[in-house]
Amino acid sequence: MKKILDLLWEEMGQAFEAAGYDPALGKVTVSNRPDLCEYQCNGAMAGAKQYHKAPLVIARDVAEKLEGSRIFKEVCAVAPGFLNLKLEEEYLLEVVATMASEPKFGLEAQEHPKKIMIDYGGANVAKPLHVGHIRSAVIGESVKRICRYAGHEVIGDVHLGDWGLQMGLVITGLQERQPELVYFDENFQGEYPSEAPFTISELEEIYPASSARSKEDPEYKARAMEATFKLQNGVRGYRALWDHIMSVSIADLKKNYGSLNVEFDLWKGESDVQKLIPEMVAYMKEGGYAYISEGALVVDVKEETDTKEIPPCMILKSDGASLYNTTDLATIMERMRLYQPDEIIYVVDKRQELYFEQVFRCARKTKLVKPETQLKFLGFGTMNGNDGKPFKTRDGGVMRLENLIRETQEEMYRKIREGREMSEEEARNVAGLVAVSALKYGDLSNQASKDYIFDIDRFTSFEGDTGPYILYTIVRIKSILTKYGERQKAESGSVEGLAFAKPENEAEKALMMELIQFNTVMCAAAEEKAPHRVCAYIYDLANAFNRFYHETKILKEEDPKKQEGYIALLILVRDVLETCIDVLGFSAPEKM
Ligand code: ARG
């Protein structure tokens, strides 16, 4: 099904043509004066020069051709040459009914579906997830779901930070605490235990302690570097410890990401591509791309049109060690080999923008990717506290994601308990679902690149532009449908196949007009990788629904045809809202 504005453009274009003008002038937009009209066309203004005519004359010519249009109920040519438009209710009904009958509410299929890889999450092994990781996970998950819904093939990769000094620090910290462990016995030949010698809480204690000590104690730091070196060179005991660190850490990460409905198709990490680095380095040297500068191996990436200095991309340090970008480049090489994506999207803190610019240029220049492969940086802003500074715990420390989720759940639980009859268990479950909506909607409703303020009071409110408000609206619809269904089933046995009815009042028409934007919004959200578009849409839709609800007696309506139409409309609104929150990555309870 075509987008509504395209359908209207078609009708308007035909009128322009019939009146002797270019049909392209018939472009229709949503009205910016909703008090005057629903849609408008400014084509007569644009055509005035071309046809040497006053815009109002053109507008009147066109309006005349639209008399009796089945699509436009009102076409007003007004000075200086605007066409103000209102939709025919009969036609609106037709569009809504078509939307309801088609798969994905009439969303147009992709002509050329793409294979897209999304690099998001970016958790670091052995370190707890902190709020800095929340945005990558929440935005990346939604972009993945939106692109999938729009018909692309999408692969999400968590791209763990699982290599380098942090692993050496954990191993050294562990050796301090438990030097007797068999992993540190160089003469040990047997099989290592399958059980890890630490729990996740111990692991999360070891890393920060070890990291802090290495900053004060150079001898200790040297030991950690030595351990990193041994690990990277395959010393058995260290490798076995690394495996334990990975499995304990990943199990915990899965749990944490899971509590936010974040799932990855691939659990790959920096370690997976280390084996490709020597080959990649040789290739870059042989191709004449990389050269030695002050002992380091670099690739120039500046371009003539640059307005600011873009430093060369360093591939190997002068001591031969690889860097963060060496790994990212090797990862691109592996992704191209294993998956041949058309597009790779990185959902990373926007402070890494320049870094990714270097990596992308280097990958293009060295032909690690095809000329048509798209590399996209989706940089996000900082999540700030009420003071406008990066979000911290009350005592100024880094907030762990787990605690942030728990605090939001507690707040939600408190609000749900207030004035509601609900068992303890149910209230806990509902609070869990609603808290996820509060966190995610609070984040996703902002344009990703902007900073935003994490305001727990506002995010958990049932009123305003919030996740809980959207869920509340869905639950309200569900409860009306349940009541209707129970009555209907008792009488006739079924509530399927209800017919829509022509809108009879302004609120009902406005609701239908919001609904039919779905196609346009979902396309734009996928095109622009912009979950905030979906948020803005469901907020408008929920508002339109609530206005309709307050003005309409749904269950008390006596005309059965009319009531059937209301119910059909409610079902569609519910389904559209639920589809939208699903692509945002949260879901609604049955009651709340
Ligand atoms: N692990 C990194 C961090 O915590 C983020 C990784 C981002 N992705 C990438 N391909 N570099 O900062």
Coordinates of C-alpha atoms and ligand atoms in Angstrom, one line a residue:
M1 CA 0.0 0.0 0.0
K2 CA 1.4 3.4 -1.0
K3 CA 2.1 6.1 1.6
I4 CA -0.9 8.3 2.2
L5 CA 0.9 11.5 1.0
D6 CA 1.8 9.7 -2.2
L7 CA -1.8 8.6 -2.8
L8 CA -2.9 12.2 -2.2
W9 CA -0.1 13.5 -4.5
E10 CA -1.4 11.2 -7.2
E11 CA -4.9 12.6 -7.0
M12 CA -3.7 16.2 -6.8
G13 CA -1.2 15.6 -9.7
Q14 CA -4.0 14.4 -11.9
A15 CA -5.9 17.6 -11.2
F16 CA -2.9 19.7 -12.0
E17 CA -2.4 17.8 -15.3
A18 CA -6.1 18.0 -16.2
A19 CA -5.8 21.8 -15.7
G20 CA -2.8 21.9 -18.0
Y21 CA 0.0 22.0 -15.4
D22 CA 2.9 19.8 -14.4
P23 CA 1.5 16.9 -12.2
A24 CA 4.7 17.0 -10.1
L25 CA 3.4 20.3 -8.6
G26 CA 0.7 18.4 -6.9
K27 CA 2.8 17.4 -3.9
V28 CA 0.7 17.3 -0.8
T29 CA 1.9 17.8 2.8
V30 CA 0.4 17.5 6.2
S31 CA -1.1 20.9 7.1
N32 CA 0.8 23.2 9.3
R33 CA -2.5 25.0 10.0
P34 CA -4.6 22.2 11.4
D35 CA -7.2 24.8 12.4
L36 CA -7.8 25.5 8.7
C37 CA -7.3 22.2 6.9
E38 CA -5.9 18.6 7.2
Y39 CA -3.5 18.6 4.2
Q40 CA -2.2 21.3 1.9
C41 CA -0.6 21.7 -1.5
N42 CA 1.6 24.6 -2.3
G43 CA 2.2 23.6 -6.0
A44 CA 0.3 26.6 -7.4
M45 CA 2.8 29.0 -5.7
A46 CA 5.7 26.9 -7.1
G47 CA 4.2 26.9 -10.6
A48 CA 3.5 30.7 -10.8
K49 CA 6.8 31.5 -12.4
Q50 CA 6.8 28.7 -14.8
Y51 CA 3.3 29.4 -16.1
H52 CA 3.5 33.3 -15.8
K53 CA 0.2 33.2 -13.9
A54 CA -0.9 34.4 -10.5
P55 CA -0.7 31.5 -8.0
L56 CA -4.3 32.0 -7.0
V57 CA -5.4 31.5 -10.6
I58 CA -3.6 28.2 -10.9
A59 CA -5.0 27.1 -7.5
R60 CA -8.5 27.9 -8.6
D61 CA -8.0 26.0 -11.9
V62 CA -6.8 22.9 -10.0
A63 CA -9.6 23.2 -7.3
E64 CA -12.2 23.2 -10.1
K65 CA -10.8 19.9 -11.4
L66 CA -11.2 18.4 -8.0
E67 CA -14.9 19.0 -7.7
G68 CA -16.5 15.7 -7.0
S69 CA -13.2 14.1 -6.0
R70 CA -13.7 10.9 -4.1
I71 CA -10.5 11.6 -2.1
F72 CA -10.9 15.3 -1.1
K73 CA -14.0 16.5 0.5
E74 CA -12.9 20.1 0.6
V75 CA -10.4 21.9 -1.7
C76 CA -10.1 25.6 -1.0
A77 CA -8.0 27.8 -3.1
V78 CA -7.0 30.7 -0.8
A79 CA -4.8 33.7 -1.3
P80 CA -2.0 34.0 -2.2
G81 CA -2.4 30.5 -3.8
F82 CA -2.5 27.7 -1.3
L83 CA -4.8 24.7 -1.7
N84 CA -6.3 23.8 1.7
L85 CA -7.5 20.2 1.8
K86 CA -9.8 18.0 3.8
L87 CA -10.1 14.3 3.3
E88 CA -13.4 12.6 2.3
E89 CA -14.4 10.3 5.3
E90 CA -15.5 7.6 3.0
Y91 CA -12.0 7.5 1.5
L92 CA -10.3 7.6 4.9
L93 CA -12.4 4.6 5.9
E94 CA -11.2 2.8 2.8
V95 CA -7.5 3.5 3.6
V96 CA -7.9 2.4 7.2
A97 CA -9.6 -0.8 6.2
T98 CA -6.9 -1.6 3.6
M99 CA -4.3 -0.9 6.2
A100 CA -5.9 -3.3 8.6
S101 CA -6.2 -6.1 6.0
E102 CA -2.6 -6.0 4.7
P103 CA 0.4 -7.6 6.2
K104 CA 2.5 -5.1 8.3
F105 CA -0.4 -2.6 8.0
G106 CA 0.4 -2.0 4.4
L107 CA 4.1 -1.2 4.9
E108 CA 5.7 -1.3 1.5
A109 CA 8.1 -4.2 0.9
Q110 CA 11.8 -3.4 0.3
E111 CA 12.6 -3.5 -3.4
H112 CA 16.2 -4.3 -2.5
P113 CA 16.5 -5.7 1.0
K114 CA 19.9 -5.1 2.4
K115 CA 22.1 -7.2 4.7
I116 CA 22.9 -4.9 7.6
M117 CA 25.3 -5.6 10.5
I118 CA 24.9 -3.6 13.7
D119 CA 27.8 -3.3 16.1
Y120 CA 26.2 -2.4 19.4
G121 CA 26.4 -3.1 23.1
G122 CA 30.2 -3.1 23.2
A123 CA 30.3 -4.4 26.7
N124 CA 33.7 -5.1 28.3
V125 CA 34.3 -8.5 29.7
A126 CA 35.0 -8.7 33.5
K127 CA 33.7 -5.2 34.0
P128 CA 30.2 -4.6 35.1
L129 CA 27.9 -2.9 32.6
H130 CA 27.5 0.8 33.5
V131 CA 25.0 3.4 32.3
G132 CA 27.4 4.4 29.6
H133 CA 26.5 1.1 27.9
I134 CA 22.8 1.5 28.2
R135 CA 22.4 3.8 25.2
S136 CA 24.3 1.6 22.8
A137 CA 22.2 -1.4 23.8
V138 CA 18.9 0.4 23.8
I139 CA 19.4 2.3 20.5
G140 CA 21.1 -0.6 18.7
E141 CA 18.4 -3.0 19.7
S142 CA 15.7 -0.7 18.4
V143 CA 17.5 0.1 15.1
K144 CA 18.0 -3.6 14.6
R145 CA 14.3 -4.3 15.1
I146 CA 13.1 -1.4 13.0
C147 CA 15.3 -2.4 10.1
R148 CA 14.2 -6.0 10.4
Y149 CA 10.6 -5.0 10.4
A150 CA 11.2 -2.9 7.4
G151 CA 12.3 -6.0 5.6
H152 CA 16.1 -6.0 5.8
E153 CA 18.2 -8.9 6.9
V154 CA 19.9 -7.7 10.1
I155 CA 22.7 -9.2 12.2
G156 CA 23.4 -7.8 15.6
D157 CA 26.9 -8.2 17.1
V158 CA 27.8 -7.3 20.7
H159 CA 31.5 -6.8 19.8
L160 CA 32.8 -7.5 23.3
G161 CA 35.9 -5.8 24.7
D162 CA 37.5 -9.1 25.6
W163 CA 41.2 -8.6 24.8
G164 CA 44.1 -6.5 25.9
L165 CA 45.4 -5.3 29.3
Q166 CA 42.1 -5.6 31.1
M167 CA 42.3 -9.4 30.8
G168 CA 45.9 -9.3 32.1
L169 CA 44.8 -7.2 35.0
V170 CA 42.1 -9.7 36.0
I171 CA 44.5 -12.6 35.8
T172 CA 47.2 -10.7 37.9
G173 CA 44.6 -9.7 40.4
L174 CA 43.4 -13.3 40.7
Q175 CA 47.0 -14.5 41.1
E176 CA 47.4 -12.1 44.1
R177 CA 44.4 -13.5 45.8
Q178 CA 44.8 -17.2 44.9
P179 CA 48.5 -17.8 44.0
E180 CA 48.0 -21.5 44.6
L181 CA 45.6 -22.0 41.7
V182 CA 46.7 -24.6 39.3
Y183 CA 46.5 -22.2 36.4
F184 CA 49.6 -20.4 37.6
D185 CA 51.6 -23.7 38.0
E186 CA 53.8 -23.7 34.9
N187 CA 54.6 -27.4 35.4
F188 CA 50.9 -28.4 35.4
Q189 CA 50.2 -30.8 32.5
G190 CA 46.7 -32.1 33.3
E191 CA 43.3 -30.9 32.5
Y192 CA 42.1 -27.7 34.1
P193 CA 38.9 -27.7 36.2
S194 CA 35.8 -27.0 34.3
E195 CA 34.4 -24.9 37.1
A196 CA 35.6 -21.2 37.2
P197 CA 37.6 -20.3 40.3
F198 CA 35.5 -17.1 40.9
T199 CA 32.0 -15.9 40.7
I200 CA 30.8 -12.9 38.8
S201 CA 30.8 -10.7 41.9
E202 CA 34.4 -11.7 42.7
L203 CA 35.3 -11.0 39.1
E204 CA 33.7 -7.6 39.3
E205 CA 35.7 -6.8 42.4
I206 CA 39.0 -8.1 41.0
Y207 CA 39.1 -5.8 38.0
P208 CA 38.6 -2.4 39.5
A209 CA 41.0 -3.2 42.4
S210 CA 43.6 -4.5 40.1
S211 CA 43.2 -1.6 37.7
A212 CA 43.5 0.9 40.5
R213 CA 46.7 -0.8 41.9
S214 CA 48.3 -0.9 38.4
K215 CA 48.0 2.9 38.3
E216 CA 50.0 3.4 41.5
D217 CA 52.4 0.4 41.4
P218 CA 54.6 0.3 38.2
E219 CA 55.9 -3.1 39.2
Y220 CA 52.4 -4.5 39.4
K221 CA 51.5 -2.9 36.1
A222 CA 54.5 -4.6 34.5
R223 CA 53.2 -7.9 35.8
A224 CA 49.8 -7.3 34.3
M225 CA 51.4 -6.5 31.0
E226 CA 53.4 -9.7 31.2
A227 CA 50.2 -11.7 31.9
T228 CA 48.5 -10.0 28.9
F229 CA 51.5 -11.0 26.8
K230 CA 51.4 -14.6 28.0
L231 CA 47.7 -14.8 27.4
Q232 CA 48.1 -13.4 23.9
N233 CA 50.8 -15.9 23.2
G234 CA 48.7 -18.8 24.2
V235 CA 50.2 -19.9 27.6
R236 CA 47.9 -22.7 28.6
G237 CA 46.9 -21.8 32.1
Y238 CA 46.2 -18.2 31.1
R239 CA 44.2 -19.3 28.2
A240 CA 42.1 -21.5 30.5
L241 CA 41.5 -18.7 32.9
W242 CA 40.5 -16.4 30.0
D243 CA 37.9 -19.0 29.0
H244 CA 36.5 -19.0 32.5
I245 CA 36.4 -15.2 32.6
M246 CA 34.6 -15.2 29.3
S247 CA 31.9 -17.7 30.3
V248 CA 31.2 -16.2 33.7
S249 CA 31.1 -12.7 32.2
I250 CA 29.0 -13.6 29.2
A251 CA 26.4 -15.4 31.4
D252 CA 26.0 -12.3 33.5
L253 CA 25.9 -10.0 30.4
K254 CA 23.2 -12.1 28.9
K255 CA 21.2 -11.8 32.0
N256 CA 21.6 -8.0 32.2
Y257 CA 21.0 -7.4 28.5
G258 CA 18.1 -9.8 28.7
S259 CA 16.4 -7.7 31.4
L260 CA 16.3 -4.9 28.9
N261 CA 15.1 -7.2 26.0
V262 CA 18.4 -6.8 24.3
E263 CA 19.5 -9.8 22.3
F264 CA 22.5 -10.3 20.0
D265 CA 22.8 -12.7 17.1
L266 CA 26.6 -12.8 17.5
W267 CA 28.6 -12.8 20.7
K268 CA 31.9 -12.0 18.9
G269 CA 34.6 -9.9 20.4
E270 CA 37.9 -8.2 19.9
S271 CA 39.7 -11.5 20.6
D272 CA 38.0 -13.2 17.6
V273 CA 39.9 -11.3 15.0
Q274 CA 43.4 -11.1 16.6
K275 CA 44.4 -14.0 14.4
L276 CA 43.7 -11.9 11.3
I277 CA 45.9 -9.0 12.2
P278 CA 49.3 -10.4 10.8
E279 CA 47.6 -11.1 7.5
M280 CA 45.9 -7.7 7.4
V281 CA 49.1 -5.9 8.2
A282 CA 51.0 -7.8 5.5
Y283 CA 48.2 -6.9 3.0
M284 CA 48.3 -3.2 3.9
K285 CA 52.0 -3.1 3.5
E286 CA 52.1 -5.0 0.2
G287 CA 49.3 -2.9 -1.2
G288 CA 51.5 0.2 -0.5
Y289 CA 48.8 1.6 1.9
A290 CA 50.8 1.4 5.1
Y291 CA 54.2 2.9 5.8
I292 CA 56.5 3.4 8.8
S293 CA 56.3 6.8 10.5
E294 CA 58.4 7.4 13.6
G295 CA 58.6 3.7 14.1
A296 CA 54.8 3.1 13.9
L297 CA 52.9 1.6 11.0
V298 CA 50.3 4.1 9.7
V299 CA 47.9 4.7 6.8
D300 CA 47.2 8.2 5.7
V301 CA 43.6 9.0 5.7
K302 CA 43.4 12.8 5.1
E303 CA 41.4 14.1 2.2
E304 CA 41.7 17.3 0.2
T305 CA 38.3 18.5 1.2
D306 CA 39.0 18.2 5.0
T307 CA 38.5 21.3 6.9
K308 CA 40.1 19.9 10.0
E309 CA 43.2 17.8 10.5
I310 CA 42.5 14.1 10.2
P311 CA 45.5 12.3 11.7
P312 CA 46.8 9.1 10.0
C313 CA 45.3 5.8 11.2
M314 CA 47.9 3.9 13.3
I315 CA 47.9 0.2 12.6
L316 CA 50.8 -0.9 14.8
K317 CA 52.6 0.9 17.5
S318 CA 56.4 1.2 17.3
D319 CA 56.7 -1.8 19.7
G320 CA 54.7 -3.8 17.2
A321 CA 51.6 -3.9 19.5
S322 CA 48.1 -3.6 17.9
L323 CA 45.6 -0.9 18.9
Y324 CA 41.8 -0.4 19.2
N325 CA 41.6 0.5 15.6
T326 CA 43.7 -2.4 14.4
T327 CA 41.1 -4.7 15.9
D328 CA 38.2 -2.7 14.4
L329 CA 39.8 -2.9 11.0
A330 CA 40.4 -6.7 11.3
T331 CA 36.8 -7.0 12.4
I332 CA 35.7 -5.3 9.2
M333 CA 37.8 -7.7 7.3
E334 CA 36.2 -10.7 9.0
R335 CA 32.7 -9.3 8.6
M336 CA 33.2 -8.9 4.9
R337 CA 34.5 -12.4 4.6
L338 CA 31.9 -14.2 6.7
Y339 CA 28.8 -12.1 6.1
Q340 CA 29.3 -9.8 3.1
P341 CA 27.1 -7.1 4.6
D342 CA 25.8 -4.2 2.5
E343 CA 26.0 -1.9 5.5
I344 CA 27.7 -1.9 8.9
I345 CA 26.3 0.4 11.5
Y346 CA 28.2 1.3 14.7
V347 CA 26.1 2.4 17.6
V348 CA 28.8 4.0 19.8
D349 CA 29.3 7.1 21.9
K350 CA 29.5 10.2 19.7
R351 CA 32.9 11.1 21.2
Q352 CA 34.3 8.3 19.1
E353 CA 33.2 9.9 15.9
L354 CA 36.6 11.1 14.7
Y355 CA 38.1 7.7 15.5
F356 CA 35.5 6.0 13.4
E357 CA 36.0 8.4 10.6
Q358 CA 39.6 7.3 10.5
V359 CA 38.7 3.7 10.6
F360 CA 36.2 4.0 7.8
R361 CA 38.5 6.0 5.6
C362 CA 41.2 3.4 6.2
A363 CA 38.9 0.5 5.4
R364 CA 37.9 2.2 2.2
K365 CA 41.3 3.2 1.1
T366 CA 42.8 -0.2 1.7
K367 CA 39.7 -1.8 0.1
L368 CA 38.8 -3.9 3.1
V369 CA 35.3 -3.1 2.0
K370 CA 33.7 -2.8 -1.4
P371 CA 33.2 0.7 -2.8
E372 CA 29.4 0.3 -2.3
T373 CA 29.6 -1.0 1.2
Q374 CA 28.1 1.5 3.6
L375 CA 29.9 2.2 6.9
K376 CA 27.7 4.2 9.2
F377 CA 28.5 5.8 12.6
L378 CA 25.4 6.2 14.7
G379 CA 26.9 8.3 17.5
F380 CA 24.8 8.9 20.6
G381 CA 25.0 11.7 23.2
T382 CA 25.5 11.4 26.9
M383 CA 22.9 10.4 29.4
N384 CA 23.1 13.2 32.0
G385 CA 21.7 13.6 35.5
N386 CA 19.4 16.3 36.7
D387 CA 22.4 18.6 37.2
G388 CA 23.2 18.3 33.4
K389 CA 26.4 16.4 34.1
P390 CA 27.0 12.7 33.2
F391 CA 24.7 10.5 35.2
K392 CA 26.3 9.4 38.5
T393 CA 25.2 7.5 41.6
R394 CA 24.2 9.6 44.7
D395 CA 27.8 9.4 46.0
G396 CA 29.3 10.4 42.7
G397 CA 30.4 7.0 41.5
V398 CA 29.6 5.2 38.2
M399 CA 26.1 3.9 38.2
R400 CA 25.9 0.2 37.4
L401 CA 23.2 -0.7 34.8
E402 CA 21.8 -3.3 37.1
N403 CA 21.2 -0.7 39.9
L404 CA 19.7 1.8 37.5
I405 CA 17.2 -0.9 36.3
R406 CA 16.5 -1.8 39.9
E407 CA 15.9 1.8 41.0
T408 CA 13.5 2.4 38.1
Q409 CA 11.6 -0.8 39.0
E410 CA 11.3 0.2 42.6
E411 CA 10.0 3.6 41.6
M412 CA 7.5 2.0 39.2
Y413 CA 6.4 -0.5 41.8
R414 CA 5.7 2.3 44.3
K415 CA 3.6 4.1 41.7
I416 CA 1.7 1.0 40.7
R417 CA 0.9 0.1 44.3
E418 CA -0.5 3.6 44.9
G419 CA -4.3 3.3 44.5
R420 CA -4.3 0.0 42.7
E421 CA -5.7 -3.3 43.8
M422 CA -3.1 -5.8 42.8
S423 CA -1.3 -8.7 44.4
E424 CA 2.3 -8.2 45.4
E425 CA 3.4 -10.6 42.7
E426 CA 1.4 -9.0 39.9
A427 CA 2.6 -5.5 40.9
R428 CA 6.2 -6.7 40.8
N429 CA 5.7 -8.2 37.3
V430 CA 3.9 -5.2 36.0
A431 CA 6.5 -2.8 37.5
G432 CA 9.2 -4.8 35.7
L433 CA 7.6 -4.4 32.3
V434 CA 6.7 -0.8 32.8
A435 CA 10.1 0.1 34.1
V436 CA 11.7 -1.2 30.9
S437 CA 9.3 1.0 28.9
A438 CA 10.2 4.0 31.1
L439 CA 14.0 3.6 30.6
K440 CA 13.8 2.8 26.9
Y441 CA 11.2 5.3 25.9
G442 CA 13.0 8.0 28.0
D443 CA 16.1 7.3 25.9
L444 CA 14.7 6.5 22.5
S445 CA 12.3 9.5 22.3
N446 CA 15.3 11.8 22.0
Q447 CA 17.2 12.0 18.8
A448 CA 20.1 9.6 19.4
S449 CA 22.9 12.2 18.8
K450 CA 21.6 14.5 21.5
D451 CA 22.5 14.4 25.2
Y452 CA 19.5 13.9 27.5
I453 CA 18.6 14.1 31.1
F454 CA 17.7 10.9 32.9
D455 CA 14.8 12.1 35.0
I456 CA 13.4 9.2 36.9
D457 CA 10.3 11.1 38.0
R458 CA 9.4 12.2 34.5
F459 CA 10.3 8.9 32.8
T460 CA 8.1 6.9 35.2
S461 CA 5.1 9.2 35.0
F462 CA 1.8 7.8 33.5
E463 CA 1.2 11.2 32.0
G464 CA 3.1 13.0 29.2
D465 CA 5.5 11.8 26.6
T466 CA 6.6 8.7 28.5
G467 CA 6.8 4.9 28.1
P468 CA 4.3 4.3 30.9
Y469 CA 1.7 6.6 29.2
I470 CA 1.9 4.6 26.0
L471 CA 1.5 1.3 28.0
Y472 CA -1.3 2.8 29.9
T473 CA -3.1 3.6 26.7
I474 CA -2.6 0.1 25.3
V475 CA -3.9 -1.4 28.6
R476 CA -6.9 0.9 28.4
I477 CA -7.7 -0.4 24.9
K478 CA -7.2 -4.0 26.0
S479 CA -9.6 -3.6 28.8
I480 CA -12.3 -2.2 26.6
L481 CA -11.8 -5.0 24.1
T482 CA -12.0 -7.6 26.9
K483 CA -15.3 -6.2 28.1
Y484 CA -16.7 -6.0 24.6
G485 CA -15.4 -9.5 23.8
E486 CA -16.9 -11.1 26.8
R487 CA -20.3 -9.6 26.1
Q488 CA -20.0 -10.4 22.4
K489 CA -18.9 -14.0 22.9
A490 CA -21.7 -14.6 25.3
E491 CA -24.1 -13.4 22.5
S492 CA -22.6 -14.6 19.3
G493 CA -19.5 -16.5 19.9
S494 CA -17.0 -14.4 18.0
V495 CA -15.4 -10.9 17.7
E496 CA -13.5 -11.6 14.5
G497 CA -14.0 -9.8 11.1
L498 CA -15.5 -6.6 12.4
A499 CA -16.2 -3.9 9.8
F500 CA -14.8 -0.4 10.1
A501 CA -17.3 2.5 9.9
K502 CA -17.0 5.9 8.4
P503 CA -15.8 8.4 11.1
E504 CA -18.6 10.5 12.4
N505 CA -16.9 13.0 14.6
E506 CA -13.8 15.0 14.6
A507 CA -11.9 13.0 17.2
E508 CA -12.6 9.7 15.4
K509 CA -11.4 11.2 12.1
A510 CA -8.3 12.6 13.8
L511 CA -7.5 9.2 15.2
M512 CA -7.9 7.5 11.8
M513 CA -5.7 10.2 10.3
E514 CA -2.9 9.5 12.8
L515 CA -3.2 5.8 12.2
I516 CA -2.6 6.1 8.4
Q517 CA 0.8 7.7 9.0
F518 CA 2.2 4.3 10.1
N519 CA 3.6 3.4 6.7
T520 CA 5.4 6.8 6.3
V521 CA 6.8 6.8 9.8
M522 CA 8.1 3.3 9.8
C523 CA 9.8 3.8 6.4
A524 CA 11.5 7.0 7.6
A525 CA 12.6 5.4 10.9
A526 CA 14.2 2.6 9.0
E527 CA 15.7 4.9 6.4
E528 CA 17.2 7.3 9.0
K529 CA 17.8 4.6 11.7
A530 CA 15.7 6.8 13.9
P531 CA 13.7 5.2 16.7
H532 CA 12.6 8.7 18.0
R533 CA 10.4 8.9 14.9
V534 CA 8.4 5.9 16.1
C535 CA 8.2 7.4 19.6
A536 CA 6.8 10.7 18.3
Y537 CA 4.3 8.8 16.2
I538 CA 3.0 6.6 19.0
Y539 CA 2.8 9.6 21.3
D540 CA 0.6 11.4 18.8
L541 CA -1.4 8.2 18.2
A542 CA -1.9 7.6 21.9
N543 CA -3.1 11.3 22.4
A544 CA -5.5 11.0 19.5
F545 CA -6.8 7.7 20.9
N546 CA -7.3 9.2 24.4
R547 CA -9.2 12.2 23.0
F548 CA -11.4 9.9 21.0
Y549 CA -11.9 7.7 24.1
H550 CA -13.0 10.6 26.3
E551 CA -15.4 11.9 23.7
T552 CA -17.0 8.6 22.7
K553 CA -19.2 6.1 24.5
I554 CA -17.8 2.9 23.2
L555 CA -19.4 0.2 25.2
K556 CA -22.7 2.0 25.7
E557 CA -23.1 2.8 22.0
E558 CA -26.5 1.5 20.9
D559 CA -26.1 1.3 17.2
P560 CA -24.4 -2.1 16.7
K561 CA -22.8 -1.1 13.3
K562 CA -21.3 2.0 14.9
Q563 CA -20.1 0.1 17.8
E564 CA -18.6 -2.5 15.6
G565 CA -16.7 0.2 13.8
Y566 CA -15.3 1.6 17.1
I567 CA -14.1 -1.9 18.1
A568 CA -12.5 -2.5 14.8
L569 CA -10.7 0.8 15.2
L570 CA -9.6 0.0 18.7
I571 CA -8.2 -3.3 17.6
L572 CA -6.2 -1.6 14.9
V573 CA -4.9 1.1 17.3
R574 CA -3.8 -1.6 19.8
D575 CA -2.1 -3.7 17.1
V576 CA -0.2 -0.7 15.7
L577 CA 0.9 0.5 19.1
E578 CA 2.0 -3.0 20.1
T579 CA 4.0 -3.3 16.9
C580 CA 5.6 0.0 17.5
I581 CA 6.6 -0.7 21.1
D582 CA 7.9 -4.1 20.0
V583 CA 10.3 -2.4 17.5
L584 CA 11.3 0.0 20.3
G585 CA 12.1 -3.1 22.4
F586 CA 9.5 -3.2 25.1
S587 CA 6.0 -4.7 25.7
A588 CA 2.8 -4.0 27.5
P589 CA 1.2 -5.9 30.4
E590 CA -2.4 -7.1 30.2
K591 CA -3.4 -4.9 33.2
M592 CA -1.8 -2.1 35.1
Ligands
ARG1 N1 34.1 -1.7 24.2 C1 34.1 -0.3 23.8 C2 33.8 0.6 25.0 O1 33.3 0.1 26.1 C3 33.0 0.0 22.8 C4 33.1 -0.8 21.5 C5 32.5 -0.1 20.3 N2 32.5 -0.8 19.1 C6 33.5 -0.9 18.3 N3 33.5 -1.6 17.2 N4 34.7 -0.2 18.5 O2 34.1 1.8 24.9

